[in-house]
CSV table of N, CA and C in Angstrom, one decimal:
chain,number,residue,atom,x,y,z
A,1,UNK,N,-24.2,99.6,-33.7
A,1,UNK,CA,-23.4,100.0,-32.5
A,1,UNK,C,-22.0,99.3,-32.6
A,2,UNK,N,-21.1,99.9,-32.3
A,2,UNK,CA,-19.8,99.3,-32.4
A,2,UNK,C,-19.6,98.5,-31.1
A,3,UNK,N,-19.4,97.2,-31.5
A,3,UNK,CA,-18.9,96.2,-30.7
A,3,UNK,C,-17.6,96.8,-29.6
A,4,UNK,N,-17.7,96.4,-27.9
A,4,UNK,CA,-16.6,97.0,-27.3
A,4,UNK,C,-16.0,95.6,-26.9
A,5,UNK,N,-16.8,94.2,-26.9
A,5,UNK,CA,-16.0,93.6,-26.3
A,5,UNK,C,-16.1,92.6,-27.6
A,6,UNK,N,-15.2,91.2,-27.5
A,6,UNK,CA,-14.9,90.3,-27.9
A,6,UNK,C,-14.1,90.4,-29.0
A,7,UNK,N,-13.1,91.8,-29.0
A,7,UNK,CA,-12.0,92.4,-29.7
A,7,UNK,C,-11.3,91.9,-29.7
A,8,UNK,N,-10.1,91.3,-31.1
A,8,UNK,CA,-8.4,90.6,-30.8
A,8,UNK,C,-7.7,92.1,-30.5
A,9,UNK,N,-6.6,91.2,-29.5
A,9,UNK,CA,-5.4,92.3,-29.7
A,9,UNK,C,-4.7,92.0,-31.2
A,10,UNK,N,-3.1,93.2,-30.8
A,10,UNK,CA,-2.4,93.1,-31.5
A,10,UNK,C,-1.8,91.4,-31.6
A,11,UNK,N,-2.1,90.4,-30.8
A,11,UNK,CA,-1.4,89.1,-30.9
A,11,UNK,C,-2.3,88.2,-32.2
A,12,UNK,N,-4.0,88.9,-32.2
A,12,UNK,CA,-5.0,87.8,-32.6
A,12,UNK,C,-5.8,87.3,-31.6
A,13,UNK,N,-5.3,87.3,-30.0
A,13,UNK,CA,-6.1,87.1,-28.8
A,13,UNK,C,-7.4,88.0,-28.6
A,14,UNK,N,-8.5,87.2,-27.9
A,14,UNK,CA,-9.6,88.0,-27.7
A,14,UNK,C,-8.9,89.1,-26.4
A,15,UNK,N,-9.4,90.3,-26.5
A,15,UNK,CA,-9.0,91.1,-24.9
A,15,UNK,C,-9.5,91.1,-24.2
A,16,UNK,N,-9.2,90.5,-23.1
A,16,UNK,CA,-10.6,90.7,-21.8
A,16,UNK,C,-9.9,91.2,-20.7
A,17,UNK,N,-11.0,91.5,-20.0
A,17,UNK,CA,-9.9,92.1,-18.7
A,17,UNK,C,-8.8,91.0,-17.8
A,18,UNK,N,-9.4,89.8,-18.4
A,18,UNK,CA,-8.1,88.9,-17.8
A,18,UNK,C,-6.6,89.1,-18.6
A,19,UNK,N,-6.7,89.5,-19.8
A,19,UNK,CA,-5.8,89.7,-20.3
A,19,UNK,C,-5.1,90.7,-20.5
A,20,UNK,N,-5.6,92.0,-19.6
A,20,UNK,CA,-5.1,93.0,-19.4
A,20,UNK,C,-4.8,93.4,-18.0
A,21,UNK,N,-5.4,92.6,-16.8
A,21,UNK,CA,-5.4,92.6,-15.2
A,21,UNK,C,-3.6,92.3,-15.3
A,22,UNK,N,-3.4,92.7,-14.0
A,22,UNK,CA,-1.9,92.5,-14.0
A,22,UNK,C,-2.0,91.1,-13.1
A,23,UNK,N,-3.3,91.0,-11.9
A,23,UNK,CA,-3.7,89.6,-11.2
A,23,UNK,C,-4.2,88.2,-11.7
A,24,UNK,N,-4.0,88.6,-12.9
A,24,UNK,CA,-4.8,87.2,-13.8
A,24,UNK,C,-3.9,86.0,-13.4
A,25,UNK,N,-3.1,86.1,-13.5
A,25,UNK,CA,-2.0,84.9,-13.1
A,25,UNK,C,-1.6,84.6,-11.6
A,26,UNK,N,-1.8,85.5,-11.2
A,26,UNK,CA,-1.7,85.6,-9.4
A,26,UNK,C,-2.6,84.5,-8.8
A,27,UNK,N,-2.3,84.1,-7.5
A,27,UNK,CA,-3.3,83.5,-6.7
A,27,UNK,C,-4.4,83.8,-6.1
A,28,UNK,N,-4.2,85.6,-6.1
A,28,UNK,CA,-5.2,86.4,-5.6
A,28,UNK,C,-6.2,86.6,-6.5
A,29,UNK,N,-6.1,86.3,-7.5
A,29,UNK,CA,-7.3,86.5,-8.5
A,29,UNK,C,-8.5,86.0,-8.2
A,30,UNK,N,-9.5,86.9,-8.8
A,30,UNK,CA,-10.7,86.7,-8.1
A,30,UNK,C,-11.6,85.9,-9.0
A,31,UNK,N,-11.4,85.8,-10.4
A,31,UNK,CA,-12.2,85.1,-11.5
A,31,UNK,C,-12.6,84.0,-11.6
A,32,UNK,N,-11.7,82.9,-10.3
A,32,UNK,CA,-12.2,81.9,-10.6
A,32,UNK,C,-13.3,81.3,-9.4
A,33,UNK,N,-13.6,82.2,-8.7
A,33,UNK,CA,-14.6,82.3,-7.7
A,33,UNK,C,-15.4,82.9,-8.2
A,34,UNK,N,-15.3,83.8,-9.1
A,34,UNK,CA,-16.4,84.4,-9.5
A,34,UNK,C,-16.9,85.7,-8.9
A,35,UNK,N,-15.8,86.5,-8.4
A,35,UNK,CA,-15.6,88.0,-7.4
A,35,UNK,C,-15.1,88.6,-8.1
A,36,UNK,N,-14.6,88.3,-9.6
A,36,UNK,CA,-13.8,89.5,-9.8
A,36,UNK,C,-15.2,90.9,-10.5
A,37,UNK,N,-14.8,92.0,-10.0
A,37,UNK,CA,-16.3,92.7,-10.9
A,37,UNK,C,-16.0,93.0,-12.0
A,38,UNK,N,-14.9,93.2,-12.7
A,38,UNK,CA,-14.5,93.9,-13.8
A,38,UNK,C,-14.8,92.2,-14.8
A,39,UNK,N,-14.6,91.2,-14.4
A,39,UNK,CA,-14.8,90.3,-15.7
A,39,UNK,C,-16.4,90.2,-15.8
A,40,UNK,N,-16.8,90.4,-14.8
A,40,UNK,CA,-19.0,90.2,-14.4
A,40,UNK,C,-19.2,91.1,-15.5
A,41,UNK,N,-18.7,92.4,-15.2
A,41,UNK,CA,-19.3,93.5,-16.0
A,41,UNK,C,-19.2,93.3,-17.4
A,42,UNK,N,-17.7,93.1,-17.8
A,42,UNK,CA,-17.3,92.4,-19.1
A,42,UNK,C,-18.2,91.7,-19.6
A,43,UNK,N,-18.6,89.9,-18.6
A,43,UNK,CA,-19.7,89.1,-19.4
A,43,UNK,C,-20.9,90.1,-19.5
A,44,UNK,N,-21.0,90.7,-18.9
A,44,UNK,CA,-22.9,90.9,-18.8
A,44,UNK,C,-22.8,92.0,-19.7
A,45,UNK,N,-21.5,93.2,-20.5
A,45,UNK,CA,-21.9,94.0,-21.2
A,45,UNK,C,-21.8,93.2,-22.4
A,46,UNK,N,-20.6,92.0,-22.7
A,46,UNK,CA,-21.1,91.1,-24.4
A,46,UNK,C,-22.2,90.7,-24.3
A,47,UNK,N,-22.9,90.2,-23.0
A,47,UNK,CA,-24.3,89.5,-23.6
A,47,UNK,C,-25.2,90.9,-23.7
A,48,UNK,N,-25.0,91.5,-23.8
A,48,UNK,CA,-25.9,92.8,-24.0
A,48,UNK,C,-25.7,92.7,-25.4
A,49,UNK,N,-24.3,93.3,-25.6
A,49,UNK,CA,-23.8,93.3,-27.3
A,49,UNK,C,-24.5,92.0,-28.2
A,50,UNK,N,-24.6,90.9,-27.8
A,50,UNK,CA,-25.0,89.8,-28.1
A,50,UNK,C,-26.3,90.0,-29.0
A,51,UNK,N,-27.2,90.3,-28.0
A,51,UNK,CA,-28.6,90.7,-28.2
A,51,UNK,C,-28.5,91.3,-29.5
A,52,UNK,N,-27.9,92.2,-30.0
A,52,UNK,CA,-27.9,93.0,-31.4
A,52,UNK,C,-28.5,94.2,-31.2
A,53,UNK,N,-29.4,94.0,-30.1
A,53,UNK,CA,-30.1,95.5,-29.7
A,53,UNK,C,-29.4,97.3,-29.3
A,54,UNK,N,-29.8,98.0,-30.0
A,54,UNK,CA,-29.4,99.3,-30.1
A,54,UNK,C,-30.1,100.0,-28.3
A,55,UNK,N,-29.0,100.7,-28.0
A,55,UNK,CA,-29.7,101.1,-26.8
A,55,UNK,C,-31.4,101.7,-26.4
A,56,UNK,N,-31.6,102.3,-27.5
A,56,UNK,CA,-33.1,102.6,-27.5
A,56,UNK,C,-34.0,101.5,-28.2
A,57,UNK,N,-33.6,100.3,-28.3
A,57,UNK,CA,-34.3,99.4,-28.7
A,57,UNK,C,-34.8,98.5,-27.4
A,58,UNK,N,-34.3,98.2,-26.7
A,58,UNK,CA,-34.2,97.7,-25.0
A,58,UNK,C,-35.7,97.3,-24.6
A,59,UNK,N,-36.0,99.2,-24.4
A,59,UNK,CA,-37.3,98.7,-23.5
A,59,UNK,C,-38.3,97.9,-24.2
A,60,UNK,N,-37.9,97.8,-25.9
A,60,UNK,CA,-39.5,97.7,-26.8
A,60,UNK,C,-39.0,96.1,-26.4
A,61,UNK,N,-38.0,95.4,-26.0
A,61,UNK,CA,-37.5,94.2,-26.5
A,61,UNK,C,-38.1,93.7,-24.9
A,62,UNK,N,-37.4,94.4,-24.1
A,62,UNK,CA,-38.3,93.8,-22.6
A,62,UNK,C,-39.7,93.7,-22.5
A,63,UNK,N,-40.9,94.8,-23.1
A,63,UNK,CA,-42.0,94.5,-23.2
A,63,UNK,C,-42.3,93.2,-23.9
A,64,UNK,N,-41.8,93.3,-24.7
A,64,UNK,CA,-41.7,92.0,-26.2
A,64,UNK,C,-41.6,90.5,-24.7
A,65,UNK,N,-40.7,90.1,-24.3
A,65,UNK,CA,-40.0,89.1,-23.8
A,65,UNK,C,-41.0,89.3,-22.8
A,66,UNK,N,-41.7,90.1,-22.2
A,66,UNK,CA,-42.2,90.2,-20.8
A,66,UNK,C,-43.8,89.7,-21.2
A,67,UNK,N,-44.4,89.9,-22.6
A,67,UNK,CA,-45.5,89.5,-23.0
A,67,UNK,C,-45.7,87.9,-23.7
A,68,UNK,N,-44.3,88.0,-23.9
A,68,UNK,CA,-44.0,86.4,-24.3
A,68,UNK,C,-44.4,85.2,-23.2
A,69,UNK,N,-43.3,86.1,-22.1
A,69,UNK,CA,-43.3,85.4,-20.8
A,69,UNK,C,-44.5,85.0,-19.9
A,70,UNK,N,-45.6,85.9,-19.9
A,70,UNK,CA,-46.8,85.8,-19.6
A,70,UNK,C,-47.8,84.9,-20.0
A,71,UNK,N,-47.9,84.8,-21.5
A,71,UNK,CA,-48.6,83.5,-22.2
A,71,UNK,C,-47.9,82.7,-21.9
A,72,UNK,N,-46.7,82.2,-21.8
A,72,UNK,CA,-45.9,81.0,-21.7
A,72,UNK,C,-46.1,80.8,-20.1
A,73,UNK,N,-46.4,81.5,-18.7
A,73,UNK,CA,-46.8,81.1,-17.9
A,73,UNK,C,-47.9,81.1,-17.5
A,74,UNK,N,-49.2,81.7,-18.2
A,74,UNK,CA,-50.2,81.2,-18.6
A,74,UNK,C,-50.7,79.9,-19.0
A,75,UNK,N,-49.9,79.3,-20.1
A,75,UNK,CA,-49.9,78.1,-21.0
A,75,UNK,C,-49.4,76.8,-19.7
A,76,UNK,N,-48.3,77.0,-19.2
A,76,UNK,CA,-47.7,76.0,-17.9
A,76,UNK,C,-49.0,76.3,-16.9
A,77,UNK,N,-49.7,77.4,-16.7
A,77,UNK,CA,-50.3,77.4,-15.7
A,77,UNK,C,-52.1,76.1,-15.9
A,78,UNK,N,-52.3,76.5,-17.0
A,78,UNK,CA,-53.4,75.9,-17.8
A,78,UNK,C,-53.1,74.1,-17.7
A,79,UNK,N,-51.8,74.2,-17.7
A,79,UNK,CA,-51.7,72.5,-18.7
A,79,UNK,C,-51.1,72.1,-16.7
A,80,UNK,N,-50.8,72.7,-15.8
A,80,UNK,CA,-50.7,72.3,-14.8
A,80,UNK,C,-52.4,71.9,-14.2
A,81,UNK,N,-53.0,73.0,-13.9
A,81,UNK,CA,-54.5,72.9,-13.8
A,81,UNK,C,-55.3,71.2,-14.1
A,82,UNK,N,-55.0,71.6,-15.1
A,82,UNK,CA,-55.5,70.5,-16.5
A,82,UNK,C,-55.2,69.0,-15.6
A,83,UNK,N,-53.7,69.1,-15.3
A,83,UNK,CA,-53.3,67.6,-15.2
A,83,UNK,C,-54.0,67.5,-13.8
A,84,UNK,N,-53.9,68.5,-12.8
A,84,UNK,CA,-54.3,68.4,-11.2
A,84,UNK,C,-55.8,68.1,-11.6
A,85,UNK,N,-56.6,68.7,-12.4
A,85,UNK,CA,-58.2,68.0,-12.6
A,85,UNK,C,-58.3,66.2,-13.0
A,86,UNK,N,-57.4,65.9,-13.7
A,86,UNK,CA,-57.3,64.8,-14.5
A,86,UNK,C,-57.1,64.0,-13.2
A,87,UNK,N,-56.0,63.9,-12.6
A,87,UNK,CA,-55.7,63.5,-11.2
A,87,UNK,C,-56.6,63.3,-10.5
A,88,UNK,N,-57.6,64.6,-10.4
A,88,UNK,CA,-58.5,64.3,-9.1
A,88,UNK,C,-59.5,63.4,-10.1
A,89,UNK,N,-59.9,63.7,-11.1
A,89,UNK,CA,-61.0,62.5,-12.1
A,89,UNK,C,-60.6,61.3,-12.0
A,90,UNK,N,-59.7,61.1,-12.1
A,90,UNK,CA,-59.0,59.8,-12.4
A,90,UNK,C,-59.2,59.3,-10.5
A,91,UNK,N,-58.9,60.0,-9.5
A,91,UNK,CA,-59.0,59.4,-8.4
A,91,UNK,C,-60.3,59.0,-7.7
A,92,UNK,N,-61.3,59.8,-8.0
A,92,UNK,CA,-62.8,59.7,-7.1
A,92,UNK,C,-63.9,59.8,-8.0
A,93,UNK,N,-63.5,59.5,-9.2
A,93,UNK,CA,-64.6,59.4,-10.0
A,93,UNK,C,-64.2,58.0,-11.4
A,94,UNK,N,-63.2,57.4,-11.0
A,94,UNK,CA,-63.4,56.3,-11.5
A,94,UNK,C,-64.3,54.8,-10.9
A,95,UNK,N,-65.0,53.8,-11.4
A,95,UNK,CA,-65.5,53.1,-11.0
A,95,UNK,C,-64.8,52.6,-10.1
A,96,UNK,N,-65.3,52.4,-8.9
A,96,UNK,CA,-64.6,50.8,-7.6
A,96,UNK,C,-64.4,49.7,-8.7
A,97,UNK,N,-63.2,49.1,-8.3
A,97,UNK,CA,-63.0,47.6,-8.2
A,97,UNK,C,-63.4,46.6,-8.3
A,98,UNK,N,-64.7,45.9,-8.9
A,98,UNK,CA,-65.3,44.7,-7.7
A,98,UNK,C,-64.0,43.9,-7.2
A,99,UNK,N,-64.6,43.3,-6.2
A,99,UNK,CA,-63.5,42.8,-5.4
A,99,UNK,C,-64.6,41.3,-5.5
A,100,UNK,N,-64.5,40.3,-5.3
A,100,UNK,CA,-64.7,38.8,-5.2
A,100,UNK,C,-64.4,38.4,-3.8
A,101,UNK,N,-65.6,37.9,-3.0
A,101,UNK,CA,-65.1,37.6,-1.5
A,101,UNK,C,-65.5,36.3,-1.6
């Protein structure tokens, strides 16, 4: 797939919409609050490009990440479990103290 963003211009500069907005330099600009929609869209369509993924490749890649994701909260859920048992062993099932009066 042909890359659309992280293109130089004619200068050697990357193009982004900051560098083609006529408000980039204004005080009204919205980018550095983080309102502008045209640069959101921009980031969120390179990190797509990023990925390397072909548009019909997507859903197989979401299932992929979404079955990853599952054992990996599985695995936290287990080793959470694990330590709250250990906690309670360690609290009401270790021997008393003697104490010396």
């Amino acid at each position: 797939m042909e890359r659309l963003t992280r293109q130089k211009g004619p200068d050697g500069k990357e193009l982004t919409p900051c560098s083609l907005c006529y408000m980039a330099d204004l005080p009204i600009c919205k980018k550095n609050s983080g309102e502008c929609w045209e640069l959101a869209m921009y980031e969120r369509l390179a990190a797509y490009e990023d990925t390397g993924h072909e548009p019909d490749a997507i859903p197989a890649a979401i299932q992929e990440a979404a079955k990853a994701s599952e054992s990996n909260t599985a695995r936290i859920m287990a080793e959470v479990i694990a330590g709250a048992m250990k906690d309670t062993i360690d609290k009401y099932c270790t021997p008393p103290v003697s104490s010396t009066l």
